[in-house]
Amino acid sequence: MELTCLSKGDGFHYPPCHMLNLCGFRILIDCPLDLSAIKIFSPVPSGVGSEASEYLSDESLDAQNPIQKKQKLERQLTCADLVCEEPWYKTVKALHLWEASFIDIVLISNPMGLLGLPFLTQNPGFFAKIYMTEVTAKIGQLMMEDIVSMHKEFRCFHGPDNSSFPGWIKNLDSEQVPALLKKVVFGESGDDLGSWMRLYSLDDIESCMKKVQGVKFAEEVCYNGTLIIKALSSGLDIGACNWLINGPNGCLSYVSDSIFVSHHARSFDFHGLKETDVLIYSDFSSLQSAEVTEDGCISPDSDNNYISTISDNKDSLLNTEDSLEEMEKLAFVCSCAAESADAGGSTLITITRIGIVLQLLELLSNSLESSSLKVPIFVISSVAEELLAYTNTIPEWLCEQRQEKLISGEPSFGHLKFIKNKKIHLFPAIHSPNLITSWQEPCIVFASHWSLRLGPSVQLLQRWRGDPKSLLVLEDGISSGLGLLPFRPIAMKILQCSFLSGIRLQKLPTLVSVLQPKIFLVPDAVNQRISLAAIKTISILNYFENKTLHVPRIVDNPSVEITTDLASKLSWRKLRQRESFGIARLKGGLLMEDGKHRLVSGLEQEESSGKARPLRHWGSVAPELLLDALLKMGIKGSIEQSTGDNGSEDKSIIHIENPNSGLIEFSEMGTAIITGDENVVSQVFQAIDGVLDGI
Amino acid sequence: MAIDCLVLGAGQEIGKSCVVVTINGKRIMFDCGMHMGCDDHNRYPDFSLVSKSGDFDSAISCIIITHFHMDHVGALPYFTEVCGYNGPIYMSYPTKALSPLMLEDYRRVMVDRRGEEELFTTTHIANCMKKVIAIDLKQTIQVDEDLQIRAYYAGHVLGAVMVYAKVGDAAIVYTGDYNMTTDRHLGAAKIDRLQLDLLISESTYATTIRGSKYPREREFLQAVHKCVAGGGKALIPSFALGRAQELCMLLDDYWERMNIKVPIYFSSGLTIQANMYYKMLISWTSQNVKEKHNTHNPFDFKNVKDFDRSLIHAPGPCVLFATPGMLCAGFSLEVFKHWAPSPLNLVALPGYSVAGTVGHKLMSGKPTTVDLYNGTKVDVRCKIHQVAFSPHTDAKGIMDLTKFLSPKNVVLVHGEKPSMLILKDKITSELDIPCFVPANGETVSVASTTYIKANASDMFLKSCSSPNFKFSNSTQLRVTDQRTADGVLVIEKSKKAKIVHQDDVSDVLHEKNHVVSLAYCCPVKVKGESDDVDLIKQLSAKILKTVSGAEIHESENCLQIGSFNGTLCLKDKCVHRRDISSSSEAVVFLCCNWSAADLELGWEIISVMKQNM
């Protein structure tokens, strides 16, 4: 097996991407899109005034200090630095180095891992089989359609441009351009240029989704009779999964960003991942988490702490501490929104994680219902209506509490009744005809996109940014750097939320000791942060981004299953020398079925006489015994002992005299029959079988 | 190894489906139903056949319920709460959600309206359902280390599944009730091609073959339309879930198209409540419904209203869906009592009516009076329409499924004996599959698949991975692939069997190879006619002509075919030269040797060369 990590990704919205070589099949796991990179583009402006003045003031500042040239290079980023063009989208760079037609299987773990797939399926040579859960397919498709529809706005603004080369990149390749911007465009090593792509169209999405085979959790799908692939719930979001791949050379599990206990999605499935031969751990979320980045590295003391908490009991992973913390975060967002509404300010929520949105909607409407506040909730997205309706028809994919709701006949998520009583309003776009009639401020608005470049969030942010009573709820990491740049100065209150999006580092040792893989593949960067030495029973291998790791096979020999009716037809030979052995030559055809080698009686092969006699012999022949055997068949001969030319080799020869002349030579290595008479040969063979073991 | 299939219910009859199958020591109970036509102890399967001591937990590995109909789930609360079974129970999500409604409705009908002794209580139902594990389609569930189960879509009713169960190498499918054609709100049964030792199939319509459903749908609509147009009342007794939604979709659609304003009523809140479930479980409905769902939920019926008891005697036409189906008891029977005497009215009976119910009496013959349970007689002057589309597969569907799955054995349950026997003969003769029709309490034993497992060496697998076809055209062209014949199965006492390549056998046995080979110095040509290189070419051309498929490698003075090696012999007196010792001066010899494996090939070549002389 070979593993190549193509990208370690960056948080929830940009999951890692791997290429796997298993049993000769090339498997791509996830095909994400680095949507945070579109921050380098300028959003479609609603009014031009403010930006221009800001830009001018910066310019004049520069003019005042013409001497400080160096400082000019390091100057503050301004809106003017952003690219004012129709955006391009950044894909996984290393993926372009692989020939698309050589990929056999694509596994998509969650909707975010699907966003880049149309780029791959556009390739005329692409013929891989694509697997993902049905829900990932549906939600992912809606997300892609939403991006395309939001992107349309740029096309309207900038006009059509069909050039296949991103012209805007030329302007960025100068000394003047701030390093932060350059890093996003060209990457750390400066060679990311090829990863920028023009956005796909609705047709591309459609043709991509046609190639997808949707699966259920724990459904076994068989690829090419060889690999049995199973999606197991990862708990990250609705429909998100880890993978289990069973093949003739053992089984492999792939664990991506996972959440053990979820309040919306089906929880992490431990059971199916247990005791695999190889476990690929691909949860990089711990590298993003604040507790690590703040103090840089973890002290040895805390390491010991982690070790002491290792237990083989999965209950310690399933404690509700994390999920309670997540609920508190959600409740806090709600209370902040209520507070600003109380003060007459509106709330703009740009979070698009579907699970979070659904829970927030439920919490917000419930808390508004119970309070005296009469604040409407708007959800503005081209796919909001379909998405919200869809999430109430997939109870099988949700956590147990929500499944209980199905049993008692309630909808899985509470938004349904609020939509019906017009507490929640759904609009496909900000310019929807009915929006203005029901619009009322203060209000709470869910609007995509989290990158603050696409969609209705841009216009709303431009509308409210000067209002100190209003609240902006952001995904983690957006406020720094380029994110809010086009909207500064900003007077709104900003709430930046970091939701759990993977396995906490402290829980990793326990997880590993619960799952007990034979070989554990872990990103080097993760392994550096936590000591896994305490887990002794398994071998741990580190892998690096863009390096191929070879993993030795651990299953000794693949198993072959032989049908009983075939086995009963085999002709068994008893061995003279070794009584405890029985041997038989095989028949039938060898098939690959359900990931297993299977020997079945095939087309009845011609029983040629040749196959009935032994083709391989072992042991040694005593010439005297053979001569006796020949005599019984009526062949006469005599033995001649001869020493070889150099005297060391002992040779015996039987001269056959009757019925025809012939010679049998014996040596350590074997027996040679020298004659031109077929009958004599077959008789000698018979005699040899009488004294020698063979098959 | 054997698979034992013990039929506790629905053997040669319809009602109280319950089959207990033992596969390699694991015992699975499929369905746990109640007989709607029986009032005595016969209404439940005879559980004592499973365990005399009543220790069901150790006797049964798990129970799987295929769908929420009473004849498939009705005895479950009794079995878990009264008989005390505590092991795992599996159902699909819709079945888990809807079964308690059905059970509670039935309990109420039996106890409140018919005044029977309570067999199980509401608490029993609730406690029983707590033990149920919900499963999704195609999800592979590992019940325990050896037992694996998987559900497939069966059509029939919302959430109905066929169940695949596998223990070791033996596997079976229990179909439950299924429908092989798509209907208005449900899809057709869908299953993978599986390797099965046994298929246990329902056979409600073992001899019926149905044509298109559209004429029958039209017939039904026209009958109802005619009735309401004439000012009559149409009564459709049906269970709250399943046919009610199907017919209602049909009627609602028709009402829209024809712009009919006659009210359609649902008798109980249950059906309204059921529609709520249907809306959530949209992924279990037909493709058509799923597609429409984005714009309009097809279970939001526009013309349907709640029924009030006072409306029974209200004037004017109406359509009423009343529970329970089959007119076995309860509200539908009460309404029937009032409406049956009027010739304007219509009773449309969907689906199958179990023997012993009023519905069954109406369907078989044209009775003028009907005895109700409490002895009262009712004059039947209304029209009776049998809705001839049913969510069960017809005989063709059963045959198609059996042919598709090609199991080693078939057991038929859930049908009427005479037609089951006809179907049995058909399966045996047409598909050549042994078929059984056991009665209740009987056990059918069939052999199960087992594989012998052996570890294969890499060398063997490698040699098998490249095709090695051999062509022979003795009488007609034959293609054989002898790859596996290079493999040798080695069994050593108390060790796992191994498969090795024939070249490795001696290593495994810790023996030395002993090569048996043949040698012969063959005269090929009289000396002095042409030079030697031509001779080799000449020979190989001739060999190619007679030895089919030979791959000949030639070089300056030797040729090689497989293990056969021939070199021009320059020695005056070669030891390999036999029987022609005299003419050595005048003849060119080819000194040949070949291995025992190519014995026949060697002789063929030798004989070609001898002819060259």
PDB file of C-alpha atoms in Angstrom, chain A residues 114-283:
ATOM      1  CA  LEU A 114     -16.852  17.294  -2.972  1.00  0.00           C
ATOM      2  CA  LEU A 115     -16.551  20.944  -3.957  1.00  0.00           C
ATOM      3  CA  GLY A 116     -13.527  20.458  -6.193  1.00  0.00           C
ATOM      4  CA  LEU A 117     -14.710  17.287  -7.882  1.00  0.00           C
ATOM      5  CA  PRO A 118     -16.319  18.852 -10.994  1.00  0.00           C
ATOM      6  CA  PHE A 119     -12.853  20.136 -11.922  1.00  0.00           C
ATOM      7  CA  LEU A 120     -11.639  16.561 -11.961  1.00  0.00           C
ATOM      8  CA  THR A 121     -14.631  15.024 -13.701  1.00  0.00           C
ATOM      9  CA  GLN A 122     -14.423  17.649 -16.463  1.00  0.00           C
ATOM     10  CA  ASN A 123     -11.306  15.828 -17.560  1.00  0.00           C
ATOM     11  CA  PRO A 124     -12.251  13.668 -20.572  1.00  0.00           C
ATOM     12  CA  GLY A 125      -9.971  10.892 -19.355  1.00  0.00           C
ATOM     13  CA  PHE A 126     -11.661  10.627 -15.990  1.00  0.00           C
ATOM     14  CA  PHE A 127     -13.393   7.280 -15.539  1.00  0.00           C
ATOM     15  CA  ALA A 128     -13.099   6.590 -11.842  1.00  0.00           C
ATOM     16  CA  LYS A 129     -15.938   5.273  -9.743  1.00  0.00           C
ATOM     17  CA  ILE A 130     -17.059   7.894  -7.235  1.00  0.00           C
ATOM     18  CA  TYR A 131     -18.506   6.917  -3.870  1.00  0.00           C
ATOM     19  CA  MET A 132     -19.997   9.135  -1.207  1.00  0.00           C
ATOM     20  CA  THR A 133     -22.936   8.952   1.136  1.00  0.00           C
ATOM     21  CA  GLU A 134     -26.292   9.884  -0.377  1.00  0.00           C
ATOM     22  CA  VAL A 135     -26.542  12.849   1.954  1.00  0.00           C
ATOM     23  CA  THR A 136     -23.066  14.117   1.137  1.00  0.00           C
ATOM     24  CA  ALA A 137     -24.014  13.941  -2.513  1.00  0.00           C
ATOM     25  CA  LYS A 138     -27.224  15.886  -2.006  1.00  0.00           C
ATOM     26  CA  ILE A 139     -25.872  18.533   0.349  1.00  0.00           C
ATOM     27  CA  GLY A 140     -22.642  18.825  -1.602  1.00  0.00           C
ATOM     28  CA  GLN A 141     -24.517  19.331  -4.836  1.00  0.00           C
ATOM     29  CA  LEU A 142     -26.644  22.048  -3.261  1.00  0.00           C
ATOM     30  CA  MET A 143     -23.516  23.740  -1.921  1.00  0.00           C
ATOM     31  CA  MET A 144     -21.887  23.710  -5.337  1.00  0.00           C
ATOM     32  CA  GLU A 145     -25.017  25.049  -6.986  1.00  0.00           C
ATOM     33  CA  ASP A 146     -25.117  27.777  -4.382  1.00  0.00           C
ATOM     34  CA  ILE A 147     -21.538  28.778  -5.108  1.00  0.00           C
ATOM     35  CA  VAL A 148     -22.264  28.888  -8.832  1.00  0.00           C
ATOM     36  CA  SER A 149     -25.352  31.003  -8.305  1.00  0.00           C
ATOM     37  CA  MET A 150     -23.516  33.410  -5.997  1.00  0.00           C
ATOM     38  CA  HIS A 151     -20.644  33.587  -8.440  1.00  0.00           C
ATOM     39  CA  LYS A 152     -23.053  34.758 -11.150  1.00  0.00           C
ATOM     40  CA  GLU A 153     -23.107  38.150  -9.501  1.00  0.00           C
ATOM     41  CA  PHE A 154     -19.449  38.600 -10.326  1.00  0.00           C
ATOM     42  CA  ARG A 155     -20.081  37.654 -13.908  1.00  0.00           C
ATOM     43  CA  CYS A 156     -22.809  40.260 -14.112  1.00  0.00           C
ATOM     44  CA  PHE A 157     -20.518  42.858 -12.630  1.00  0.00           C
ATOM     45  CA  HIS A 158     -17.276  42.151 -14.441  1.00  0.00           C
ATOM     46  CA  GLY A 159     -18.772  40.936 -17.678  1.00  0.00           C
ATOM     47  CA  PRO A 160     -18.055  37.659 -19.349  1.00  0.00           C
ATOM     48  CA  ASP A 161     -14.454  36.628 -19.590  1.00  0.00           C
ATOM     49  CA  ASN A 162     -13.616  33.279 -21.022  1.00  0.00           C
ATOM     50  CA  SER A 163      -9.864  33.442 -21.150  1.00  0.00           C
ATOM     51  CA  SER A 164      -8.224  30.265 -20.010  1.00  0.00           C
ATOM     52  CA  PHE A 165      -5.398  32.136 -18.349  1.00  0.00           C
ATOM     53  CA  PRO A 166      -5.949  34.150 -15.189  1.00  0.00           C
ATOM     54  CA  GLY A 167      -4.799  37.546 -16.392  1.00  0.00           C
ATOM     55  CA  TRP A 168      -5.021  39.046 -12.938  1.00  0.00           C
ATOM     56  CA  ILE A 169      -2.135  36.879 -11.777  1.00  0.00           C
ATOM     57  CA  LYS A 170       0.366  38.853 -13.846  1.00  0.00           C
ATOM     58  CA  ASN A 171      -0.354  41.994 -11.882  1.00  0.00           C
ATOM     59  CA  LEU A 172       0.289  40.202  -8.634  1.00  0.00           C
ATOM     60  CA  ASP A 173       3.737  39.009  -9.535  1.00  0.00           C
ATOM     61  CA  SER A 174       5.509  42.222  -8.669  1.00  0.00           C
ATOM     62  CA  GLU A 175       7.549  43.424  -5.734  1.00  0.00           C
ATOM     63  CA  GLN A 176       4.842  45.878  -4.793  1.00  0.00           C
ATOM     64  CA  VAL A 177       2.357  43.252  -3.881  1.00  0.00           C
ATOM     65  CA  PRO A 178       2.051  42.526  -0.156  1.00  0.00           C
ATOM     66  CA  ALA A 179       3.515  39.192   0.929  1.00  0.00           C
ATOM     67  CA  LEU A 180       0.274  38.035   2.509  1.00  0.00           C
ATOM     68  CA  LEU A 181      -1.520  38.278  -0.802  1.00  0.00           C
ATOM     69  CA  LYS A 182       1.306  36.640  -2.704  1.00  0.00           C
ATOM     70  CA  LYS A 183       1.336  33.748  -0.298  1.00  0.00           C
ATOM     71  CA  VAL A 184      -2.306  33.013  -0.997  1.00  0.00           C
ATOM     72  CA  VAL A 185      -1.880  33.288  -4.750  1.00  0.00           C
ATOM     73  CA  PHE A 186       1.430  31.531  -5.267  1.00  0.00           C
ATOM     74  CA  GLY A 187       1.604  29.364  -2.181  1.00  0.00           C
ATOM     75  CA  GLU A 188       4.451  28.893   0.281  1.00  0.00           C
ATOM     76  CA  SER A 189       6.758  27.481  -2.347  1.00  0.00           C
ATOM     77  CA  GLY A 190       5.587  29.832  -5.056  1.00  0.00           C
ATOM     78  CA  ASP A 191       4.294  27.201  -7.429  1.00  0.00           C
ATOM     79  CA  ASP A 192       0.572  27.257  -6.727  1.00  0.00           C
ATOM     80  CA  LEU A 193      -0.142  29.054  -9.966  1.00  0.00           C
ATOM     81  CA  GLY A 194      -1.520  25.974 -11.699  1.00  0.00           C
ATOM     82  CA  SER A 195      -4.004  25.261  -8.957  1.00  0.00           C
ATOM     83  CA  TRP A 196      -6.213  28.257  -9.838  1.00  0.00           C
ATOM     84  CA  MET A 197      -9.238  27.287 -11.870  1.00  0.00           C
ATOM     85  CA  ARG A 198     -12.169  29.080 -13.393  1.00  0.00           C
ATOM     86  CA  LEU A 199     -15.377  28.033 -11.624  1.00  0.00           C
ATOM     87  CA  TYR A 200     -17.354  25.161 -13.054  1.00  0.00           C
ATOM     88  CA  SER A 201     -20.857  25.558 -14.420  1.00  0.00           C
ATOM     89  CA  LEU A 202     -24.175  24.023 -13.404  1.00  0.00           C
ATOM     90  CA  ASP A 203     -23.759  21.582 -16.282  1.00  0.00           C
ATOM     91  CA  ASP A 204     -20.390  20.503 -14.932  1.00  0.00           C
ATOM     92  CA  ILE A 205     -21.962  19.880 -11.537  1.00  0.00           C
ATOM     93  CA  GLU A 206     -24.746  17.884 -13.086  1.00  0.00           C
ATOM     94  CA  SER A 207     -22.463  15.695 -15.148  1.00  0.00           C
ATOM     95  CA  CYS A 208     -20.205  15.226 -12.136  1.00  0.00           C
ATOM     96  CA  MET A 209     -23.086  14.147  -9.916  1.00  0.00           C
ATOM     97  CA  LYS A 210     -24.287  11.704 -12.541  1.00  0.00           C
ATOM     98  CA  LYS A 211     -21.087   9.758 -12.051  1.00  0.00           C
ATOM     99  CA  VAL A 212     -21.590   9.487  -8.314  1.00  0.00           C
ATOM    100  CA  GLN A 213     -22.762   6.363  -6.579  1.00  0.00           C
ATOM    101  CA  GLY A 214     -24.465   7.290  -3.348  1.00  0.00           C
ATOM    102  CA  VAL A 215     -24.168   4.884  -0.442  1.00  0.00           C
ATOM    103  CA  LYS A 216     -25.730   4.527   2.968  1.00  0.00           C
ATOM    104  CA  PHE A 217     -23.790   4.298   6.173  1.00  0.00           C
ATOM    105  CA  ALA A 218     -22.345   0.790   6.583  1.00  0.00           C
ATOM    106  CA  GLU A 219     -23.441  -0.224   3.103  1.00  0.00           C
ATOM    107  CA  GLU A 220     -20.896  -2.503   1.477  1.00  0.00           C
ATOM    108  CA  VAL A 221     -20.027  -1.649  -2.073  1.00  0.00           C
ATOM    109  CA  CYS A 222     -17.712  -3.867  -4.005  1.00  0.00           C
ATOM    110  CA  TYR A 223     -15.261  -2.357  -6.467  1.00  0.00           C
ATOM    111  CA  ASN A 224     -14.120  -4.653  -9.232  1.00  0.00           C
ATOM    112  CA  GLY A 225     -14.799  -7.681  -7.041  1.00  0.00           C
ATOM    113  CA  THR A 226     -11.652  -6.825  -5.139  1.00  0.00           C
ATOM    114  CA  LEU A 227     -12.251  -4.009  -2.700  1.00  0.00           C
ATOM    115  CA  ILE A 228     -15.199  -3.784  -0.357  1.00  0.00           C
ATOM    116  CA  ILE A 229     -15.753  -0.192   0.588  1.00  0.00           C
ATOM    117  CA  LYS A 230     -17.889   0.963   3.471  1.00  0.00           C
ATOM    118  CA  ALA A 231     -18.753   4.443   4.686  1.00  0.00           C
ATOM    119  CA  LEU A 232     -18.995   4.799   8.458  1.00  0.00           C
ATOM    120  CA  SER A 233     -20.360   7.819  10.203  1.00  0.00           C
ATOM    121  CA  SER A 234     -17.720  10.302  11.340  1.00  0.00           C
ATOM    122  CA  GLY A 235     -20.029  12.598  13.267  1.00  0.00           C
ATOM    123  CA  LEU A 236     -18.513  15.722  11.730  1.00  0.00           C
ATOM    124  CA  ASP A 237     -21.669  16.756   9.935  1.00  0.00           C
ATOM    125  CA  ILE A 238     -24.770  15.150   8.480  1.00  0.00           C
ATOM    126  CA  GLY A 239     -23.685  12.402   6.111  1.00  0.00           C
ATOM    127  CA  ALA A 240     -19.971  12.869   6.746  1.00  0.00           C
ATOM    128  CA  CYS A 241     -18.095   9.603   6.926  1.00  0.00           C
ATOM    129  CA  ASN A 242     -14.897   7.718   7.493  1.00  0.00           C
ATOM    130  CA  TRP A 243     -13.986   4.852   5.209  1.00  0.00           C
ATOM    131  CA  LEU A 244     -13.282   1.203   5.660  1.00  0.00           C
ATOM    132  CA  ILE A 245     -11.734  -0.648   2.749  1.00  0.00           C
ATOM    133  CA  ASN A 246     -11.454  -4.416   2.804  1.00  0.00           C
ATOM    134  CA  GLY A 247      -9.308  -6.143   0.260  1.00  0.00           C
ATOM    135  CA  PRO A 248      -7.551  -9.445  -0.210  1.00  0.00           C
ATOM    136  CA  ASN A 249      -4.465  -8.016   1.458  1.00  0.00           C
ATOM    137  CA  GLY A 250      -6.182  -6.927   4.635  1.00  0.00           C
ATOM    138  CA  CYS A 251      -8.358  -4.061   5.703  1.00  0.00           C
ATOM    139  CA  LEU A 252      -7.687  -0.383   5.896  1.00  0.00           C
ATOM    140  CA  SER A 253      -9.537   2.362   7.679  1.00  0.00           C
ATOM    141  CA  TYR A 254      -9.432   6.059   6.963  1.00  0.00           C
ATOM    142  CA  VAL A 255     -10.382   8.432   9.737  1.00  0.00           C
ATOM    143  CA  SER A 256     -10.871  12.035   8.703  1.00  0.00           C
ATOM    144  CA  ASP A 257     -12.098  14.922  10.836  1.00  0.00           C
ATOM    145  CA  SER A 258     -14.490  13.289  13.272  1.00  0.00           C
ATOM    146  CA  ILE A 259     -16.669  14.241  16.181  1.00  0.00           C
ATOM    147  CA  PHE A 260     -17.457  11.539  18.706  1.00  0.00           C
ATOM    148  CA  VAL A 261     -20.743  12.869  19.987  1.00  0.00           C
ATOM    149  CA  SER A 262     -22.820  15.115  17.792  1.00  0.00           C
ATOM    150  CA  HIS A 263     -26.069  16.914  18.442  1.00  0.00           C
ATOM    151  CA  HIS A 264     -27.264  16.679  14.907  1.00  0.00           C
ATOM    152  CA  ALA A 265     -25.369  14.105  12.835  1.00  0.00           C
ATOM    153  CA  ARG A 266     -25.079  10.411  13.530  1.00  0.00           C
ATOM    154  CA  SER A 267     -22.244   9.922  15.996  1.00  0.00           C
ATOM    155  CA  PHE A 268     -18.820   8.514  15.277  1.00  0.00           C
ATOM    156  CA  ASP A 269     -18.987   4.820  14.402  1.00  0.00           C
ATOM    157  CA  PHE A 270     -16.294   3.075  16.448  1.00  0.00           C
ATOM    158  CA  HIS A 271     -17.400  -0.424  15.926  1.00  0.00           C
ATOM    159  CA  GLY A 272     -16.667  -0.807  12.239  1.00  0.00           C
ATOM    160  CA  LEU A 273     -13.216   0.773  12.502  1.00  0.00           C
ATOM    161  CA  LYS A 274     -11.904  -1.588  15.134  1.00  0.00           C
ATOM    162  CA  GLU A 275      -8.840  -3.744  14.644  1.00  0.00           C
ATOM    163  CA  THR A 276      -8.016  -2.894  11.089  1.00  0.00           C
ATOM    164  CA  ASP A 277      -4.629  -3.701   9.638  1.00  0.00           C
ATOM    165  CA  VAL A 278      -3.885  -0.122   8.688  1.00  0.00           C
ATOM    166  CA  LEU A 279      -5.475   3.040  10.037  1.00  0.00           C
ATOM    167  CA  ILE A 280      -4.853   6.287   8.200  1.00  0.00           C
ATOM    168  CA  TYR A 281      -5.433   9.111  10.621  1.00  0.00           C
ATOM    169  CA  SER A 282      -6.189  12.221   8.661  1.00  0.00           C
ATOM    170  CA  ASP A 283      -7.671  14.555  11.240  1.00  0.00           C
TER     171      ASP A 283
END
